[in-house]
PDB file of C-alpha atoms in Angstrom:
ATOM      1  CA  MET A  29     -25.783  15.034  15.613  1.00 89.00           C
ATOM      2  CA  GLY A  30     -27.551  12.234  13.847  1.00 95.00           C
ATOM      3  CA  ILE A  31     -25.392   9.504  15.271  1.00 98.00           C
ATOM      4  CA  LYS A  32     -27.045   6.090  14.915  1.00 98.00           C
ATOM      5  CA  SER A  33     -24.081   3.787  15.114  1.00 98.00           C
ATOM      6  CA  LEU A  34     -21.041   3.410  17.421  1.00 98.00           C
ATOM      7  CA  ILE A  35     -17.715   1.769  16.866  1.00 98.00           C
ATOM      8  CA  VAL A  36     -16.190   0.967  20.279  1.00 97.00           C
ATOM      9  CA  ASP A  37     -12.735  -0.138  21.186  1.00 95.00           C
ATOM     10  CA  ILE A  38     -12.311  -2.788  23.968  1.00 93.00           C
ATOM     11  CA  ASP A  39      -8.764  -2.510  25.492  1.00 91.00           C
ATOM     12  CA  ASN A  40      -8.419   0.437  27.875  1.00 92.00           C
ATOM     13  CA  THR A  41     -11.799   1.875  26.559  1.00 94.00           C
ATOM     14  CA  LEU A  42     -14.353  -0.504  27.947  1.00 94.00           C
ATOM     15  CA  MET A  43     -12.065  -2.583  30.197  1.00 90.00           C
ATOM     16  CA  TYR A  44      -8.504  -2.896  31.281  1.00 88.00           C
ATOM     17  CA  TRP A  45      -6.160  -4.180  28.599  1.00 84.00           C
ATOM     18  CA  GLY A  46      -6.353  -7.990  28.032  1.00 77.00           C
ATOM     19  CA  ALA A  47      -9.672  -8.504  29.925  1.00 83.00           C
ATOM     20  CA  LYS A  48     -11.306 -11.700  28.769  1.00 81.00           C
ATOM     21  CA  ASN A  49     -14.861 -10.621  29.703  1.00 84.00           C
ATOM     22  CA  PRO A  50     -16.579  -7.365  30.260  1.00 87.00           C
ATOM     23  CA  ASP A  51     -17.322  -6.399  33.857  1.00 90.00           C
ATOM     24  CA  GLU A  52     -20.820  -5.444  34.964  1.00 92.00           C
ATOM     25  CA  ARG A  53     -20.144  -1.729  34.220  1.00 92.00           C
ATOM     26  CA  ALA A  54     -19.133  -2.422  30.604  1.00 93.00           C
ATOM     27  CA  LYS A  55     -22.089  -4.800  30.144  1.00 93.00           C
ATOM     28  CA  GLU A  56     -24.490  -2.253  31.483  1.00 95.00           C
ATOM     29  CA  LEU A  57     -23.026   0.502  29.200  1.00 95.00           C
ATOM     30  CA  LEU A  58     -23.221  -1.699  26.057  1.00 95.00           C
ATOM     31  CA  ASN A  59     -26.798  -2.819  26.924  1.00 95.00           C
ATOM     32  CA  TYR A  60     -27.788   0.796  27.577  1.00 96.00           C
ATOM     33  CA  LEU A  61     -26.492   1.942  24.239  1.00 97.00           C
ATOM     34  CA  VAL A  62     -28.416  -0.831  22.423  1.00 96.00           C
ATOM     35  CA  ASN A  63     -31.547  -0.087  24.429  1.00 96.00           C
ATOM     36  CA  GLU A  64     -31.270   3.563  23.425  1.00 97.00           C
ATOM     37  CA  GLY A  65     -31.310   2.521  19.783  1.00 97.00           C
ATOM     38  CA  PHE A  66     -27.650   2.639  18.835  1.00 98.00           C
ATOM     39  CA  LYS A  67     -26.180   0.014  16.610  1.00 98.00           C
ATOM     40  CA  VAL A  68     -22.854  -0.978  18.291  1.00 98.00           C
ATOM     41  CA  CYS A  69     -19.833  -2.687  16.794  1.00 98.00           C
ATOM     42  CA  LEU A  70     -16.751  -3.661  18.780  1.00 96.00           C
ATOM     43  CA  LEU A  71     -13.571  -3.096  16.894  1.00 95.00           C
ATOM     44  CA  SER A  72     -10.297  -4.309  18.284  1.00 91.00           C
ATOM     45  CA  ASN A  73      -6.906  -5.443  17.222  1.00 88.00           C
ATOM     46  CA  SER A  74      -7.667  -8.617  19.210  1.00 87.00           C
ATOM     47  CA  SER A  75      -8.464 -11.976  17.652  1.00 87.00           C
ATOM     48  CA  LYS A  76     -12.002 -12.842  16.469  1.00 89.00           C
ATOM     49  CA  ARG A  77     -12.129 -15.489  19.193  1.00 89.00           C
ATOM     50  CA  ARG A  78     -11.270 -12.934  22.021  1.00 88.00           C
ATOM     51  CA  ILE A  79     -13.805 -10.429  20.725  1.00 90.00           C
ATOM     52  CA  THR A  80     -16.617 -12.985  20.569  1.00 90.00           C
ATOM     53  CA  ARG A  81     -15.798 -14.222  24.005  1.00 88.00           C
ATOM     54  CA  PHE A  82     -15.706 -10.658  25.327  1.00 88.00           C
ATOM     55  CA  LYS A  83     -19.073  -9.731  23.807  1.00 90.00           C
ATOM     56  CA  GLY A  84     -20.696 -12.882  25.117  1.00 88.00           C
ATOM     57  CA  ASP A  85     -24.499 -12.684  24.845  1.00 89.00           C
ATOM     58  CA  ILE A  86     -24.608  -8.865  24.507  1.00 90.00           C
ATOM     59  CA  ASP A  87     -26.544  -8.008  21.374  1.00 90.00           C
ATOM     60  CA  ILE A  88     -23.877  -6.173  19.429  1.00 95.00           C
ATOM     61  CA  GLU A  89     -21.752  -6.635  16.338  1.00 95.00           C
ATOM     62  CA  TYR A  90     -18.020  -6.953  16.100  1.00 96.00           C
ATOM     63  CA  TYR A  91     -15.488  -6.700  13.349  1.00 94.00           C
ATOM     64  CA  SER A  92     -12.329  -8.759  13.132  1.00 86.00           C
ATOM     65  CA  ALA A  93     -10.053  -8.977  10.126  1.00 80.00           C
ATOM     66  CA  PHE A  94      -6.419  -9.338   9.293  1.00 75.00           C
ATOM     67  CA  GLY A  95      -5.185  -5.849   9.870  1.00 75.00           C
ATOM     68  CA  ILE A  96      -4.611  -3.453  12.609  1.00 89.00           C
ATOM     69  CA  LYS A  97      -6.070  -0.111  13.446  1.00 92.00           C
ATOM     70  CA  PRO A  98      -5.628   2.514  12.094  1.00 94.00           C
ATOM     71  CA  MET A  99      -5.970   0.635   8.734  1.00 95.00           C
ATOM     72  CA  LYS A 100      -9.024   2.086   6.896  1.00 95.00           C
ATOM     73  CA  LYS A 101     -10.208  -1.437   6.088  1.00 94.00           C
ATOM     74  CA  MET A 102     -10.870  -2.043   9.803  1.00 95.00           C
ATOM     75  CA  PHE A 103     -13.220   0.871  10.092  1.00 97.00           C
ATOM     76  CA  GLU A 104     -14.800   0.294   6.664  1.00 97.00           C
ATOM     77  CA  GLY A 105     -15.543  -3.252   7.722  1.00 96.00           C
ATOM     78  CA  ALA A 106     -17.231  -2.033  10.858  1.00 97.00           C
ATOM     79  CA  LEU A 107     -19.298   0.492   8.898  1.00 98.00           C
ATOM     80  CA  LYS A 108     -20.438  -2.308   6.486  1.00 98.00           C
ATOM     81  CA  ILE A 109     -21.480  -4.518   9.399  1.00 97.00           C
ATOM     82  CA  LEU A 110     -23.376  -1.632  10.948  1.00 98.00           C
ATOM     83  CA  ASN A 111     -24.807  -0.694   7.533  1.00 98.00           C
ATOM     84  CA  SER A 112     -23.929   2.890   8.533  1.00 98.00           C
ATOM     85  CA  LYS A 113     -22.472   5.963   6.878  1.00 98.00           C
ATOM     86  CA  PRO A 114     -19.443   7.686   8.381  1.00 98.00           C
ATOM     87  CA  ASN A 115     -21.420  10.869   9.095  1.00 98.00           C
ATOM     88  CA  GLU A 116     -23.858   8.935  11.250  1.00 98.00           C
ATOM     89  CA  THR A 117     -21.271   6.909  13.143  1.00 98.00           C
ATOM     90  CA  CYS A 118     -19.026   7.732  16.121  1.00 98.00           C
ATOM     91  CA  CYS A 119     -15.921   5.873  17.134  1.00 98.00           C
ATOM     92  CA  ILE A 120     -15.057   5.669  20.843  1.00 98.00           C
ATOM     93  CA  GLY A 121     -11.542   4.808  21.854  1.00 97.00           C
ATOM     94  CA  ASP A 122      -8.536   5.626  24.043  1.00 96.00           C
ATOM     95  CA  GLN A 123      -5.770   5.796  21.475  1.00 94.00           C
ATOM     96  CA  ILE A 124      -5.142   8.825  19.185  1.00 96.00           C
ATOM     97  CA  TYR A 125      -2.968   6.890  16.716  1.00 94.00           C
ATOM     98  CA  THR A 126      -5.230   3.856  16.359  1.00 94.00           C
ATOM     99  CA  ASP A 127      -8.836   4.631  17.203  1.00 96.00           C
ATOM    100  CA  VAL A 128      -9.035   8.315  16.353  1.00 97.00           C
ATOM    101  CA  LEU A 129      -6.736   8.365  13.366  1.00 97.00           C
ATOM    102  CA  GLY A 130      -8.268   5.335  11.805  1.00 97.00           C
ATOM    103  CA  ALA A 131     -11.769   6.675  12.213  1.00 98.00           C
ATOM    104  CA  LYS A 132     -10.938  10.173  11.015  1.00 98.00           C
ATOM    105  CA  ARG A 133      -9.318   8.655   7.877  1.00 97.00           C
ATOM    106  CA  CYS A 134     -12.773   7.306   7.081  1.00 98.00           C
ATOM    107  CA  GLY A 135     -14.740  10.489   8.008  1.00 98.00           C
ATOM    108  CA  ILE A 136     -16.074   9.022  11.277  1.00 98.00           C
ATOM    109  CA  ILE A 137     -16.728  11.270  14.162  1.00 98.00           C
ATOM    110  CA  THR A 138     -14.563  10.404  17.181  1.00 98.00           C
ATOM    111  CA  ILE A 139     -14.572  10.538  20.975  1.00 98.00           C
ATOM    112  CA  LEU A 140     -11.191  10.059  22.800  1.00 98.00           C
ATOM    113  CA  VAL A 141     -11.556   8.758  26.255  1.00 97.00           C
ATOM    114  CA  ASP A 142      -9.080   8.485  29.083  1.00 94.00           C
ATOM    115  CA  PRO A 143      -7.626   4.921  29.225  1.00 93.00           C
ATOM    116  CA  THR A 144      -9.092   2.645  31.973  1.00 90.00           C
ATOM    117  CA  GLU A 145      -5.504   2.062  33.035  1.00 84.00           C
ATOM    118  CA  LYS A 146      -2.090   2.966  32.093  1.00 73.00           C
ATOM    119  CA  LYS A 147      -0.726  -0.529  31.321  1.00 62.00           C
ATOM    120  CA  ASN A 148      -1.070  -1.838  27.805  1.00 53.00           C
ATOM    121  CA  LEU A 149       0.806  -4.069  25.337  1.00 51.00           C
ATOM    122  CA  LEU A 150       3.570  -1.463  24.964  1.00 54.00           C
ATOM    123  CA  ARG A 151       3.725  -0.336  28.494  1.00 49.00           C
ATOM    124  CA  GLN A 152       3.646  -3.212  30.974  1.00 48.00           C
ATOM    125  CA  LYS A 153       4.063  -1.128  34.135  1.00 45.00           C
TER     126      LYS A 153
END
């Protein structure tokens, strides 16, 4: 499909909601994607501090700005960091109304995944 870049959500996509650090499975996945030649950018509604702490020493990009997904500027910022075009980028996330909607508004291909757990900011049970 010509996908060269990936925009990846953190919460309930890579890890349970609110995780401070990636577990071994998430680290292995991110490192695998980089080793396969993909440019990867984490995109989250979390703070810049949390995202940088989460990515640790994994060789990937992240985008953090004032705004929340599905705002187009969030996805456009990730595309700029990745130096990638929408048709060569795929967004992976667990939320239809944030990850998928925002990416689709920018012409980015999407993959909707099952959430890692049912609990999130809105549903704390």
